[in-house]
Coordinates of C-alpha atoms in Angstrom, one line a residue:
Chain A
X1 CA 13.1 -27.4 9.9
X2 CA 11.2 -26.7 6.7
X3 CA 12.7 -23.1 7.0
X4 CA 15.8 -24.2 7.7
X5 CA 16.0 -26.0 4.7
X6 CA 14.5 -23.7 2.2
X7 CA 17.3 -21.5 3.9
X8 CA 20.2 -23.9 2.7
X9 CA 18.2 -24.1 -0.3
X10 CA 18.4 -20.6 -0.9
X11 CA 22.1 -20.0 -0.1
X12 CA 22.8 -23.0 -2.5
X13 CA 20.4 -20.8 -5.2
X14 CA 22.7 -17.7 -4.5
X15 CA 25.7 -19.5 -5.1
X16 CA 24.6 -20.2 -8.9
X17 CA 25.1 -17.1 -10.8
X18 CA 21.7 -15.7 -10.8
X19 CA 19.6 -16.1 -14.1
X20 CA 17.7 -12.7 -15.4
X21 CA 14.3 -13.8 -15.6
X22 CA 12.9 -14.7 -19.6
X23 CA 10.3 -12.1 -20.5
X24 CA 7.7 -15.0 -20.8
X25 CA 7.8 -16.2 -17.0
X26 CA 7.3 -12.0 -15.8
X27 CA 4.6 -12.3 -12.6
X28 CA 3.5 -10.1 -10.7
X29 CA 3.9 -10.6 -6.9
X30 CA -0.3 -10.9 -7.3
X31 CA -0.1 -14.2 -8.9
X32 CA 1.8 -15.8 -6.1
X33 CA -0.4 -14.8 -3.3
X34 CA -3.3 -16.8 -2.2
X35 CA -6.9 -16.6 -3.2
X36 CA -8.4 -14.5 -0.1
X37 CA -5.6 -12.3 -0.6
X38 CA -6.4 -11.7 -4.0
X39 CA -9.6 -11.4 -3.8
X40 CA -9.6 -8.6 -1.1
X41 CA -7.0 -6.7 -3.7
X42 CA -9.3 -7.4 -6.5
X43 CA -12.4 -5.4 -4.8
X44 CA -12.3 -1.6 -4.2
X45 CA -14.7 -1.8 -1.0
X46 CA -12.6 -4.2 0.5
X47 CA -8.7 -3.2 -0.7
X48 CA -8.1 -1.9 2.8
X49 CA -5.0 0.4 0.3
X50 CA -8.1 2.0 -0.7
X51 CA -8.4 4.2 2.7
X52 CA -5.1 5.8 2.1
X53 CA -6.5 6.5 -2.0
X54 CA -9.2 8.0 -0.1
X55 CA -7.1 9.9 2.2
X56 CA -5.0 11.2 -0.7
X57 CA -7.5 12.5 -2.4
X58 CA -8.5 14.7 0.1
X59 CA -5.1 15.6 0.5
X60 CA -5.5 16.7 -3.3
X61 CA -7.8 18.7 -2.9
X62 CA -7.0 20.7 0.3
X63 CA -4.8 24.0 -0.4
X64 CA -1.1 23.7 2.0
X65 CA 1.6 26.4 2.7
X66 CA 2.3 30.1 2.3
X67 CA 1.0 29.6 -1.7
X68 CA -2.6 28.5 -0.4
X69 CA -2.6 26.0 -3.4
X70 CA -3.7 22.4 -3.5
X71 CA -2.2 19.8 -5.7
X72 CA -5.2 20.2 -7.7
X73 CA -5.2 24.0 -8.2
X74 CA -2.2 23.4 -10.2
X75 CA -2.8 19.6 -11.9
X76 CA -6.8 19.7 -11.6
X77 CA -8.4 16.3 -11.9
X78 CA -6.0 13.9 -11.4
X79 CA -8.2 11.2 -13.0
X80 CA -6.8 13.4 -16.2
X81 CA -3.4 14.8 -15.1
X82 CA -2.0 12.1 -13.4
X83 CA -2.9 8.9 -15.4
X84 CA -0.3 7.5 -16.1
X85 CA 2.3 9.3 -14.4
X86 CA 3.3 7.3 -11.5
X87 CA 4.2 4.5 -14.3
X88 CA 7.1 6.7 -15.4
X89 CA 8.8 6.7 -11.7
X90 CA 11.8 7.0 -10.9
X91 CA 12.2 9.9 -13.9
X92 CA 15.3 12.5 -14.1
X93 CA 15.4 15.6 -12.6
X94 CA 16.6 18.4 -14.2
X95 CA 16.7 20.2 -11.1
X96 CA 18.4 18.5 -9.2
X97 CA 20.4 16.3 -12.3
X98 CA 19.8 13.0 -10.2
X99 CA 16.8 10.6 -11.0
X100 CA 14.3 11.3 -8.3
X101 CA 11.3 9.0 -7.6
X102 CA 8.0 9.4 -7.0
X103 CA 7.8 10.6 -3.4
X104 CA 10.8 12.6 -4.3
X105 CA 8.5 14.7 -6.7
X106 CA 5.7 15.2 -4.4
X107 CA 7.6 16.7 -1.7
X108 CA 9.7 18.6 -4.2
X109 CA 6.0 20.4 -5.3
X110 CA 4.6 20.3 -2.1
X111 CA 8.2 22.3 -0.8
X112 CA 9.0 24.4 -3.8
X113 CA 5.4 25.0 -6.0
X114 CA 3.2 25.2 -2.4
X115 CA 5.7 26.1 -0.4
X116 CA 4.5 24.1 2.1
X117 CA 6.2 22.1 4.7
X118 CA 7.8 18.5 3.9
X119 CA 6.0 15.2 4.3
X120 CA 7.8 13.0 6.0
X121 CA 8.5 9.8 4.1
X122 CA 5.9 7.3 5.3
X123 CA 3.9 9.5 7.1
X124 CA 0.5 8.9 6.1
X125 CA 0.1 12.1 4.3
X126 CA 2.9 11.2 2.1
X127 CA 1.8 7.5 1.7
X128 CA -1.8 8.6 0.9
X129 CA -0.8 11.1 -1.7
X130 CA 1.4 8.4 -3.7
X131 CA -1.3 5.8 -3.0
X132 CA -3.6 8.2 -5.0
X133 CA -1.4 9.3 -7.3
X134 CA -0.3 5.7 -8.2
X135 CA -3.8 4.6 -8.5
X136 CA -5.0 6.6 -11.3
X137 CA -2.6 4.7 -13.0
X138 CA -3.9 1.4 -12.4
X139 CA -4.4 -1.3 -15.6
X140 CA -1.4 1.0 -17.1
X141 CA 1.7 -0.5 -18.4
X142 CA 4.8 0.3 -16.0
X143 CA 7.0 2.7 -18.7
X144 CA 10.1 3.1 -17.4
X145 CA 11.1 6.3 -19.3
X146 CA 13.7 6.5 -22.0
X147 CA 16.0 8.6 -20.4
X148 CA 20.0 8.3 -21.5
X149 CA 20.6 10.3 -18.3
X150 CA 19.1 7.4 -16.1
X151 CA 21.2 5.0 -17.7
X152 CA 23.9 5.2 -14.8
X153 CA 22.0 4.8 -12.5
X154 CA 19.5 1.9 -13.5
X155 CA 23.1 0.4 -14.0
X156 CA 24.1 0.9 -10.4
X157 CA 20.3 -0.2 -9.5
X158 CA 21.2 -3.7 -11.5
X159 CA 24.6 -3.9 -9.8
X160 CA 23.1 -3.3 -6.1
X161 CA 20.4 -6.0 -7.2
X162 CA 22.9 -8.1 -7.5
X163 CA 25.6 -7.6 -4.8
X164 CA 25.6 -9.6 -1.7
X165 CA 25.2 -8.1 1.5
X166 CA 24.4 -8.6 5.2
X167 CA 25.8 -11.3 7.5
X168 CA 23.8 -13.5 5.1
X169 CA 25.3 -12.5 2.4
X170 CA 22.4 -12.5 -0.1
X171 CA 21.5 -10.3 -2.9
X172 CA 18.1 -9.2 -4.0
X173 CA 19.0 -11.8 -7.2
X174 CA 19.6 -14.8 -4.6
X175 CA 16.3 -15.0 -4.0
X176 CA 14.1 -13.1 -6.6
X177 CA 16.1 -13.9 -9.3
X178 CA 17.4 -17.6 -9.0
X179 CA 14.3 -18.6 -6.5
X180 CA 11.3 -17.6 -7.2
X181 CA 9.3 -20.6 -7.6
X182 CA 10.6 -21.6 -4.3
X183 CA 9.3 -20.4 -0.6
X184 CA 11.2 -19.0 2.2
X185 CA 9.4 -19.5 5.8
X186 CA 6.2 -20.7 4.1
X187 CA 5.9 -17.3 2.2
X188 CA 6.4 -16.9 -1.3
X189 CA 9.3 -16.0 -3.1
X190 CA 8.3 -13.1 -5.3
X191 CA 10.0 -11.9 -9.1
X192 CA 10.6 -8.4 -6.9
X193 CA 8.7 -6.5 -9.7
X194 CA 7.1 -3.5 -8.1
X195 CA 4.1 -3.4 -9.3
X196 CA 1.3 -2.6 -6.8
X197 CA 3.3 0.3 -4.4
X198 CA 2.6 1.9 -2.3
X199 CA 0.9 -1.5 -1.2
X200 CA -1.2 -2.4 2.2
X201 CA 0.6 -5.0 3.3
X202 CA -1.3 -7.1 6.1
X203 CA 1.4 -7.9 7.9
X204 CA 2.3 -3.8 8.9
X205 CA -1.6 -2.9 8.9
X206 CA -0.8 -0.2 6.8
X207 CA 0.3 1.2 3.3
X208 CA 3.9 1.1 2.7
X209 CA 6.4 2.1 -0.1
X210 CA 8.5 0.3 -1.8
X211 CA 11.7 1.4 0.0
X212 CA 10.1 0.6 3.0
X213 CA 9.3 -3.2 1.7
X214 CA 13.3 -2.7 0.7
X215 CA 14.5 -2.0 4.0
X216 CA 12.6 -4.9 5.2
X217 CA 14.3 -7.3 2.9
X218 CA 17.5 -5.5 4.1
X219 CA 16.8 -6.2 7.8
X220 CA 16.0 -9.7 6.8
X221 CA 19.6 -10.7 5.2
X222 CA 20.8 -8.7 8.6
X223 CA 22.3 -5.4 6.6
X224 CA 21.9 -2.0 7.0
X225 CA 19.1 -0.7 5.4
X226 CA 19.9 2.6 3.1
X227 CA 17.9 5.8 4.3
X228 CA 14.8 6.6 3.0
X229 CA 15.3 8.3 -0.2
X230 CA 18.8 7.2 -0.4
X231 CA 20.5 7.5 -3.9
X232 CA 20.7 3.5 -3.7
X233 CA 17.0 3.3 -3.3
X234 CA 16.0 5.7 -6.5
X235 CA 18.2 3.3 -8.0
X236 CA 17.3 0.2 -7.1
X237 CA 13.5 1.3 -8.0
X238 CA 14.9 2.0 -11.5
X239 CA 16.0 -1.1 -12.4
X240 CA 13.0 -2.8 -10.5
X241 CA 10.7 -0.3 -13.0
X242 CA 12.9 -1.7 -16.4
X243 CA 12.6 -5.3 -15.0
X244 CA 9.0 -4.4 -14.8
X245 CA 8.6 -2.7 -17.7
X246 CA 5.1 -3.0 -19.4
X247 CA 3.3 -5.3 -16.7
X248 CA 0.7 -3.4 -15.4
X249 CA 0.1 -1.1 -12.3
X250 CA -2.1 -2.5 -9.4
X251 CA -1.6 0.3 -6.6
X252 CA -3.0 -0.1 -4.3
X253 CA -1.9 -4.3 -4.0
X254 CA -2.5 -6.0 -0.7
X255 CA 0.1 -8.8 0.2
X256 CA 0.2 -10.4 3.5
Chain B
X1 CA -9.3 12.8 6.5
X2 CA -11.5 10.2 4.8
X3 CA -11.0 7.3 7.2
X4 CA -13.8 5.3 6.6
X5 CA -14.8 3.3 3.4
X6 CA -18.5 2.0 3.6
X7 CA -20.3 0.1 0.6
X8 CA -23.8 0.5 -0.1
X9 CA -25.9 -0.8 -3.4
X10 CA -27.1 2.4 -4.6
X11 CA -30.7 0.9 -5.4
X12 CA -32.4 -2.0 -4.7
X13 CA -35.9 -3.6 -4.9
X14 CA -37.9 -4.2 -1.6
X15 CA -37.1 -7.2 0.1
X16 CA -33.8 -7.8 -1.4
X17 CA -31.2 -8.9 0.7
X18 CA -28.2 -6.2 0.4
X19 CA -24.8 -6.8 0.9
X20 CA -23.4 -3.8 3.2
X21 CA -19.7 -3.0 4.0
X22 CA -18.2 -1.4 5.9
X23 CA -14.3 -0.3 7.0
X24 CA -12.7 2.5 9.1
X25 CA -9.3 3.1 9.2
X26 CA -7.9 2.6 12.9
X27 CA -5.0 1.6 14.8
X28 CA -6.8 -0.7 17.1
X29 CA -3.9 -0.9 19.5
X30 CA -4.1 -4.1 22.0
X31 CA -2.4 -2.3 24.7
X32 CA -0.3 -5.8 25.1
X33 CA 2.7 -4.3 22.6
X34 CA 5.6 -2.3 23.5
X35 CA 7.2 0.7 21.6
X36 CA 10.6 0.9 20.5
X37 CA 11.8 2.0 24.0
X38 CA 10.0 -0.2 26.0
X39 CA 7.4 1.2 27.5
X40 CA 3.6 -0.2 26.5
X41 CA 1.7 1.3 23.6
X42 CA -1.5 2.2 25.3
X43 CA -4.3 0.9 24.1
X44 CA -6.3 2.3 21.7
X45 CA -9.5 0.5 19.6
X46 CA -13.1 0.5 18.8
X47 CA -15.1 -1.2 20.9
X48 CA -18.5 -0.6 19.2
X49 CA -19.5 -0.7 15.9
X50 CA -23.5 0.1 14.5
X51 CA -25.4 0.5 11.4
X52 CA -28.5 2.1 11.6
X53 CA -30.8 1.8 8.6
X54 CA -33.3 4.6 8.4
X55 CA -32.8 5.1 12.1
X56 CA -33.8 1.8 13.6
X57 CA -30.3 -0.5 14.4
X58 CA -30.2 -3.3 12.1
X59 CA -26.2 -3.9 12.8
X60 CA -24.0 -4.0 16.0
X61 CA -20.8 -6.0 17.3
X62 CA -18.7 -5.5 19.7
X63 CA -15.1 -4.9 19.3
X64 CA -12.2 -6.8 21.4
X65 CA -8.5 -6.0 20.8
X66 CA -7.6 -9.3 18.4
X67 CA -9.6 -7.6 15.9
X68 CA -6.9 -6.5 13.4
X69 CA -6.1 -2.4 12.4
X70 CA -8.4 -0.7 10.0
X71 CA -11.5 -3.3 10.8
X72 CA -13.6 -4.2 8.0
X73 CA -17.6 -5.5 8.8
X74 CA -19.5 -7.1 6.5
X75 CA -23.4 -7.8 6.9
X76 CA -26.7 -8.0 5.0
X77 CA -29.8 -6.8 5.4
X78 CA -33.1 -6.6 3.9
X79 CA -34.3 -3.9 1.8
X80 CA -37.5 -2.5 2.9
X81 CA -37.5 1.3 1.9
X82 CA -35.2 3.7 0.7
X83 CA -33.0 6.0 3.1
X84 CA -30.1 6.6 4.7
X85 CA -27.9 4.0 6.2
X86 CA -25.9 5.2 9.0
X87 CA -22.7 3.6 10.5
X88 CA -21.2 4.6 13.8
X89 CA -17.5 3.0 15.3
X90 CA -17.4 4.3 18.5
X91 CA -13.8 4.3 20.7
X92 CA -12.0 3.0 23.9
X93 CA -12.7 7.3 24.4
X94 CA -16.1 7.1 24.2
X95 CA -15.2 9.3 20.8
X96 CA -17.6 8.6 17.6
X97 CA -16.7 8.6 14.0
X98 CA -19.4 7.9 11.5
X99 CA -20.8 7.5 7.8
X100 CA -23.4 7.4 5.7
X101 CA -25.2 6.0 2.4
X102 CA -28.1 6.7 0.5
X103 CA -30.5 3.6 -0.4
X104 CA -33.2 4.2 -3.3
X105 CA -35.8 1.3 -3.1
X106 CA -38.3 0.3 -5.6

């Protein structure tokens, strides 16, 4: 009954034009979650994320395909080479000319600099690696770079924010725009500011990205979830990242 | 693959209780779900977990499929000399995977 209501309170929050939320009231999806929860997060020998960290760093470390390189022969420590980096994901590829995010990039060195093979997305290979990678970036401000070449696409990552979809017809702004102080199914309503990914989330038993968390919320409103990596994605994380912008870092978060 | 994640205070003074943790990262399948096409996941978890502490046991507990995936123990014990603390998780296959710390008592 209670989620029922919440429900009906939501689509009557959706049917308000959805207020961008003011700088000030900015929290991360941390703040809403409950004590325990926090506290596991909070302390490395218990952040379950912390296996995957673990993991990645071995993955490093470890020389793959015909180039017999690691990550680190290349980067070296990433302590020092990759502070700060996964902040500045999604970033433009020259390459390519598209915006590509962060999982994007690793493949894209692990195919064309090791010439290795791909890592699947969400294999745990690939999830470790970003888990480590995003980690030396914790406590760092979320810098969505200055790119004029993103700008397009941020754009469409603000307009598929918005637009309904599903046979519920709910936007990403229905609920983590117009109702976040609210709860949905006795969970809370998050801001939707990625700020912990690739995050263990209790309920999977396992590390996920943030596109996988997408595809969830996707599922939930009953519409077809884009494809890992999908265009729509990269953008959607771009405009998450500038609605972000300067909170800090957390990977690896743990959320129920 | 580093799959396990143990905590250990580095040093301690003798008879101090330490705080010790410890977590592996595991499946721990019930064997009760079902895959996308139907057919049962077999099962697949730890059913033993130990801590040995300069080679005496001075941890155990048995495992039972409600435990949740990548199982994390916590325990204390007292400091009484330094050495290595040992922790074995041992499977449904009888397979072992372990870890260790070092403990320098004063």
């Amino acid at each position: 009954m209670r989620a029922r209501l919440a429900l009906a309170a939501l689509l009557y929050a959706g049917s308000a034009a959805a207020q961008a939320i003011p700088a000030a009231e900015r929290r991360s999806g941390t703040d809403f979650m409950s004590a325990q929860t926090r506290a596991v997060q909070a302390d490395d020998t218990a952040n379950p994320g912390m296996l995957w960290v673990l993991q990645g760093e071995t993955l490093w470390n470890e020389p793959a395909g015909a180039s017999g390189r690691s990550c680190a022969s290349c980067h070296g420590e990433a302590a020092a080479s990759m502070r700060g980096v996964a902040a500045r994901y999604p970033a433009f590829d020259a390459a390519s000319g598209a915006p590509i995010d962060l999982a994007g990039k690793i493949d894209q060195c692990r195919t064309q600099r090791q010439q290795a093979e791909t890592l699947p997305r969400e294999s745990e290979d690939a999830l470790g690696l970003a888990a480590y990678v995003g980690h030396q970036s914790r406590g760092m401000p979320i810098a969505p770079p200055n790119d004029p070449r993103l700008d397009a696409a941020r754009a469409e990552g603000k307009r598929l924010f918005e637009t309904r979809m599903g046979q519920l017809d709910l936007a990403c702004s229905s609920c983590h725009d117009a109702y976040w102080r609210g709860r949905l199914g006795g969970s809370a309503v998050t801001q939707a500011h990625p700020t912990g990914y690739p995050i263990y989330r209790l309920e999977w038993q396992a590390v996920g990205s943030l596109q996988r968390r997408m595809r969830g919320c996707m599922v939930g409103v009953r519409a077809e979830p884009f494809a890992y990596g999908a265009a729509e994605f990269i953008a959607l994380e771009l405009y998450l990242n500038s609605r972000a912008a300067g909170m800090p870092v957390e990977t690896p978060a743990v959320r129920p | 693959m580093s799959r396990t994640l143990v905590s250990v205070p580095k040093t301690a003074r003798a008879g101090d209780i330490v705080d010790i943790r410890a977590m592996i990262a595991h499946p721990m399948e019930t064997g009760y779900r079902m895959g996308p096409n139907g057919q049962a996941i077999p099962r697949n978890i730890i059913r033993h977990f130990a801590c040995d502490y300069d080679g005496e046991e001075v941890f155990s507990a048995e495992f039972h499929p409600a435990m949740s995936a990548n199982p994390f123990v916590a325990f204390s014990t007292v400091a009484t000399k330094s050495g290595t603390l040992t922790f074995r998780w041992t499977d449904d296959d009888g397979k072992v995977e372990t870890a260790s710390a070092e403990i320098s008592v004063s």
